[in-house]
Amino acid sequence: MLRKLATSIAAIAAITALSHSFSAHAESWFEVEVFVFERQQPSVEKWLNATPPKLSKDTVDIITPVISTDITGVAVGLNGCTSTDWTNGSSNCNDPKISNSIAAHPSEVPFNIGANKPQTAYLGQGPLLLAQSQGKFNDLMRTISREPYVKSLVHLTWQQNMQSRRRAKPVRIFGGKDFSKSFEYHGLAVKKPTQTEAMPSTEFGALGNFYEAPKIGPVWELDGSINIYLSHYLYIENNLALRKPTQKMLESSPLEFNEYAALDIEGKKQLAPYLESIPLIQNRRVRSGEIHYFDHPQLGVVMQIRKMAQPTNVKPIDLTERATTSQPAPYTG
């Protein structure tokens, strides 16, 4: 029996290795390092009409798994939203068909994002977040951070297989503070519940004060994506936005007059808190090995795409995990 099992496992491994050997030459892996910082200098430019970054459904999030905590077990059966669901503002993101887990995020993203130990990419794998020790920007970041009015936002390094523009998947980039307690994703201030709205619903009375209606969040200070693709040359597409609290004239009714109001009775507008989005959207052809700087009045992005040793192996199969999950459930009848 054991001999048959070993033979079967060896056959599966051989077939898997053979299937990947044909695609090994097609894969072209590079290492990417990114450092994003804010320029905290006064600017006369305003971006009140700019919209937050819209993320593709194919966007890959390698940061959330590192900084989040799974709290599904204490969510009283509610189905949570993935990071992509949150940023898309999907009204159905609480639907179990879309998401079945809830993650708790810190109020501020750590500046240095990295895996807990050095990583090695495998054939057929998606973008792989590396450990902080695998980055090479320490001296560069130290130099930039010494400049006046510079605030570091996020730094991370990953490896990815470069694809054509049509097949490339953007990597989600975010950092800084979470503004979701004060602002919605699209910039409007969070509406404070009235006394009536704050009353617990009888439908959920059995849950006491534990139940809280789901909301869209988080709303990160820096948010967006970076898409890198290969079309004879390497190209970088930045789709980022810096979020800053400010004020904006918004449509309202007289009943919504509050301490922020500078009410225009005729136009039914008032000056209200608003989370401004300052976009950085650029597409540039680049060369591997060179350090590239994307300048902006409020943001700075430093990137390097490095050649690396190409992966030659597929990820080993965890036989222990496969054996555990493949066992039938015990009979309870």
XYZ file of C-alpha atoms in Angstrom:
333
model
C 0.000 0.000 0.000
C 2.773 2.407 0.947
C 4.683 1.507 -2.227
C 1.609 2.292 -4.373
C 1.096 5.598 -2.550
C 4.753 6.588 -3.061
C 4.540 5.657 -6.736
C 1.378 7.757 -7.167
C 2.946 10.780 -5.470
C 6.081 10.469 -7.614
C 3.942 10.260 -10.767
C 1.957 13.368 -9.806
C 5.168 15.297 -9.075
C 6.705 14.212 -12.394
C 3.633 15.257 -14.396
C 3.465 18.617 -12.596
C 7.179 19.288 -13.166
C 6.868 18.297 -16.826
C 3.895 20.598 -17.408
C 5.746 23.535 -15.876
C 8.978 22.834 -17.756
C 7.298 23.962 -20.986
C 6.301 27.305 -19.435
C 9.640 27.915 -17.687
C 11.091 29.664 -20.718
C 7.942 31.780 -21.111
C 8.191 33.188 -17.591
C 10.328 36.284 -17.139
C 10.716 37.159 -13.475
C 11.952 40.474 -12.081
C 12.350 41.924 -8.606
C 10.527 45.208 -7.898
C 11.251 47.641 -5.053
C 9.034 50.656 -4.330
C 9.369 53.571 -1.909
C 6.559 56.151 -1.724
C 6.775 59.364 0.287
C 4.747 62.537 0.744
C 6.030 66.059 0.214
C 4.482 68.029 3.088
C 4.864 71.444 1.506
C 2.117 74.030 0.907
C 0.742 73.892 -2.622
C -1.584 76.238 -4.500
C -2.901 73.341 -6.590
C -6.284 71.852 -5.693
C -7.656 68.453 -6.651
C -11.159 68.671 -5.144
C -12.754 67.216 -8.285
C -10.306 64.332 -8.651
C -11.757 60.892 -7.962
C -10.141 58.158 -5.829
C -8.269 55.448 -7.748
C -10.489 52.802 -9.292
C -8.876 49.408 -8.910
C -9.147 46.631 -11.442
C -10.825 43.409 -10.319
C -7.557 41.662 -11.187
C -5.533 43.793 -8.753
C -3.331 41.647 -6.505
C -3.130 42.640 -2.831
C 0.103 41.433 -1.191
C -0.040 43.896 1.746
C -3.341 43.048 3.452
C -2.382 39.436 4.348
C 0.661 40.798 6.220
C -0.997 43.584 8.230
C -4.530 42.242 8.804
C -5.975 39.980 11.461
C -8.746 37.513 10.628
C -11.723 38.162 12.928
C -14.254 36.014 11.059
C -14.842 33.849 14.114
C -16.224 36.753 16.156
C -18.287 38.324 13.400
C -21.600 36.668 14.381
C -22.038 35.087 11.001
C -21.604 38.315 9.002
C -19.691 37.986 5.760
C -16.932 40.532 5.334
C -15.461 42.396 2.384
C -12.119 41.882 0.734
C -9.835 44.862 0.212
C -10.889 45.014 -3.443
C -14.575 44.946 -2.467
C -14.029 47.809 -0.047
C -12.288 50.076 -2.516
C -14.805 49.376 -5.256
C -17.555 50.400 -2.839
C -19.518 47.307 -3.789
C -22.974 47.298 -2.245
C -22.922 43.505 -2.401
C -19.597 43.020 -0.670
C -21.407 41.531 2.328
C -22.784 38.810 0.072
C -21.288 35.376 0.893
C -20.875 34.742 -2.848
C -18.284 37.554 -2.928
C -16.554 37.360 0.424
C -16.699 35.044 3.429
C -14.136 36.510 5.800
C -13.609 39.658 7.841
C -10.205 41.201 8.479
C -9.253 43.769 11.097
C -6.731 46.389 9.958
C -4.445 48.648 11.988
C -5.290 52.347 12.152
C -2.032 53.044 10.298
C -0.054 50.841 7.915
C 3.537 50.125 8.997
C 6.022 51.940 6.775
C 8.115 48.855 5.980
C 6.026 46.008 4.580
C 7.652 42.595 4.273
C 7.308 38.860 4.750
C 8.443 37.459 8.079
C 11.336 35.576 6.423
C 13.200 35.605 3.070
C 11.124 34.247 0.207
C 11.816 32.341 -3.023
C 9.524 32.453 -6.040
C 8.201 29.323 -7.752
C 7.104 28.736 -11.325
C 3.474 29.603 -11.947
C 3.241 31.702 -8.778
C 1.727 35.198 -8.565
C 3.533 38.295 -7.205
C 5.535 37.342 -4.109
C 6.177 39.777 -1.240
C 9.768 39.608 -0.010
C 11.234 40.155 3.448
C 12.605 43.581 4.395
C 16.134 42.121 4.392
C 15.783 41.383 0.661
C 15.331 45.065 -0.237
C 18.175 47.362 -1.341
C 16.784 50.857 -0.702
C 17.913 51.378 2.897
C 20.627 53.948 2.122
C 18.470 55.701 -0.477
C 15.501 55.968 1.892
C 17.724 57.265 4.668
C 18.997 60.015 2.364
C 15.524 61.049 1.161
C 14.065 60.971 4.679
C 16.626 63.549 5.804
C 15.184 66.098 3.372
C 12.807 68.658 4.933
C 9.033 68.186 4.606
C 9.300 64.510 3.642
C 7.017 61.892 5.183
C 7.654 58.223 4.349
C 4.463 56.331 3.453
C 5.305 52.799 2.347
C 8.227 50.645 1.244
C 8.037 47.091 -0.083
C 9.821 44.654 -2.389
C 8.302 41.841 -4.402
C 9.040 39.438 -7.247
C 6.728 38.886 -10.203
C 6.536 37.236 -13.578
C 6.263 40.010 -16.173
C 3.386 39.632 -18.620
C 2.064 41.546 -21.606
C -0.124 44.554 -20.873
C -3.258 42.541 -21.607
C -2.336 39.789 -19.150
C -0.534 41.829 -16.478
C -2.161 42.187 -13.061
C -1.601 45.422 -11.063
C -0.208 45.204 -7.532
C -2.168 47.052 -4.845
C -0.189 49.759 -3.032
C -1.472 51.520 0.092
C -0.153 53.075 3.278
C -0.502 55.764 5.916
C -3.578 56.375 8.087
C -7.039 54.869 7.848
C -9.615 57.691 7.496
C -12.695 55.422 7.492
C -13.928 56.680 10.882
C -14.245 60.198 9.484
C -14.640 59.811 5.709
C -16.163 57.494 3.144
C -13.990 56.152 0.331
C -15.248 58.722 -2.176
C -14.450 61.643 0.136
C -17.687 62.561 1.897
C -17.691 62.851 5.685
C -19.155 59.919 7.562
C -22.690 60.816 8.611
C -23.124 60.692 12.360
C -26.222 58.643 13.287
C -29.145 60.469 14.838
C -30.575 59.360 18.156
C -33.238 57.337 16.336
C -30.716 55.680 14.056
C -28.489 54.881 17.030
C -31.277 52.849 18.697
C -30.574 49.098 18.483
C -32.794 47.241 16.023
C -35.238 44.782 17.541
C -34.375 42.377 14.754
C -30.896 42.032 16.213
C -31.907 42.548 19.830
C -30.608 39.126 20.793
C -27.104 40.275 19.901
C -27.221 43.139 22.395
C -24.721 45.874 21.589
C -22.434 43.482 19.721
C -24.043 43.888 16.310
C -22.809 46.739 14.153
C -23.906 47.317 10.587
C -21.116 46.609 8.092
C -19.431 49.585 6.471
C -17.035 50.210 3.631
C -13.441 50.638 4.682
C -10.606 51.125 5.218
C -9.908 54.476 3.557
C -6.143 54.676 3.315
C -4.110 57.878 3.181
C -2.212 56.456 0.193
C -4.062 54.095 -2.106
C -3.939 52.725 -5.621
C -1.947 50.272 -7.703
C 1.197 49.839 -9.770
C 1.059 47.829 -12.974
C 4.297 46.635 -14.570
C 4.197 44.897 -17.937
C 6.512 43.745 -20.694
C 6.102 44.843 -24.320
C 9.600 44.544 -25.811
C 10.485 47.010 -23.036
C 9.391 47.257 -19.418
C 6.615 49.733 -18.609
C 5.393 51.116 -15.271
C 1.821 52.369 -14.860
C 1.237 54.241 -11.594
C -2.352 54.743 -10.454
C -1.968 56.221 -6.974
C -3.701 58.848 -4.868
C -2.807 60.692 -1.679
C -5.813 61.483 0.541
C -5.919 64.703 2.580
C -8.700 66.124 4.774
C -9.941 69.518 3.575
C -13.260 71.304 2.979
C -15.453 71.536 -0.099
C -18.716 73.208 -1.093
C -21.248 70.384 -1.278
C -24.933 70.066 -2.081
C -27.034 69.943 1.078
C -30.348 70.836 2.613
C -30.849 73.450 5.362
C -31.519 70.596 7.784
C -27.903 69.505 7.394
C -26.500 72.850 8.533
C -23.799 72.283 11.142
C -20.746 73.871 12.700
C -18.814 73.607 9.418
C -21.468 75.366 7.381
C -21.008 78.475 5.306
C -24.483 78.046 3.884
C -25.467 79.255 0.448
C -29.283 79.359 0.779
C -29.943 79.857 -2.933
C -27.564 77.171 -4.142
C -28.258 74.860 -1.191
C -24.545 74.323 -0.701
C -22.378 74.370 2.370
C -18.700 74.130 3.156
C -18.270 70.642 4.577
C -15.398 68.311 5.543
C -14.087 66.430 2.536
C -11.286 63.942 1.884
C -9.405 65.194 -1.144
C -7.752 62.744 -3.572
C -4.461 63.914 -5.065
C -3.728 61.631 -8.043
C -0.419 60.436 -9.390
C -1.151 58.722 -12.730
C 1.844 58.111 -14.975
C 2.986 55.575 -17.573
C 6.703 55.318 -18.312
C 8.988 53.028 -20.294
C 11.903 51.962 -18.115
C 15.065 49.895 -18.114
C 15.795 47.182 -15.596
C 18.481 47.967 -13.051
C 17.980 51.743 -13.182
C 16.423 53.651 -10.278
C 13.401 55.597 -11.491
C 11.872 58.604 -9.765
C 8.302 59.735 -10.380
C 7.983 63.370 -9.302
C 4.801 65.139 -8.190
C 3.972 68.287 -6.161
C 2.744 66.184 -3.234
C 4.130 62.691 -3.816
C 7.398 61.021 -4.717
C 7.773 57.432 -5.943
C 11.155 55.709 -6.253
C 11.232 52.358 -8.062
C 13.736 49.848 -9.313
C 13.090 46.728 -11.412
C 15.975 44.295 -11.059
C 16.952 41.177 -12.953
C 16.921 38.080 -10.773
C 17.695 34.389 -10.886
C 14.763 32.773 -12.658
C 12.662 30.240 -10.700
C 13.184 26.659 -11.854
C 10.988 24.719 -9.432
C 7.283 24.446 -8.742
C 6.002 24.917 -5.225
C 6.199 21.627 -3.282
C 2.906 19.961 -2.463
C 2.087 19.874 1.246
C 1.135 16.207 1.520
C 0.164 16.552 5.185
C -2.353 19.279 4.382
C -3.701 17.343 1.364
C -4.161 14.210 3.474
C -6.003 16.161 6.172
C -8.385 17.941 3.819
C -9.057 14.871 1.660
C -10.290 12.674 4.524
C -14.070 12.189 4.585
C -16.039 13.723 7.439
C -16.817 11.264 10.262
C -20.172 9.554 10.114
C -22.531 11.031 12.714
C -25.801 9.329 11.793
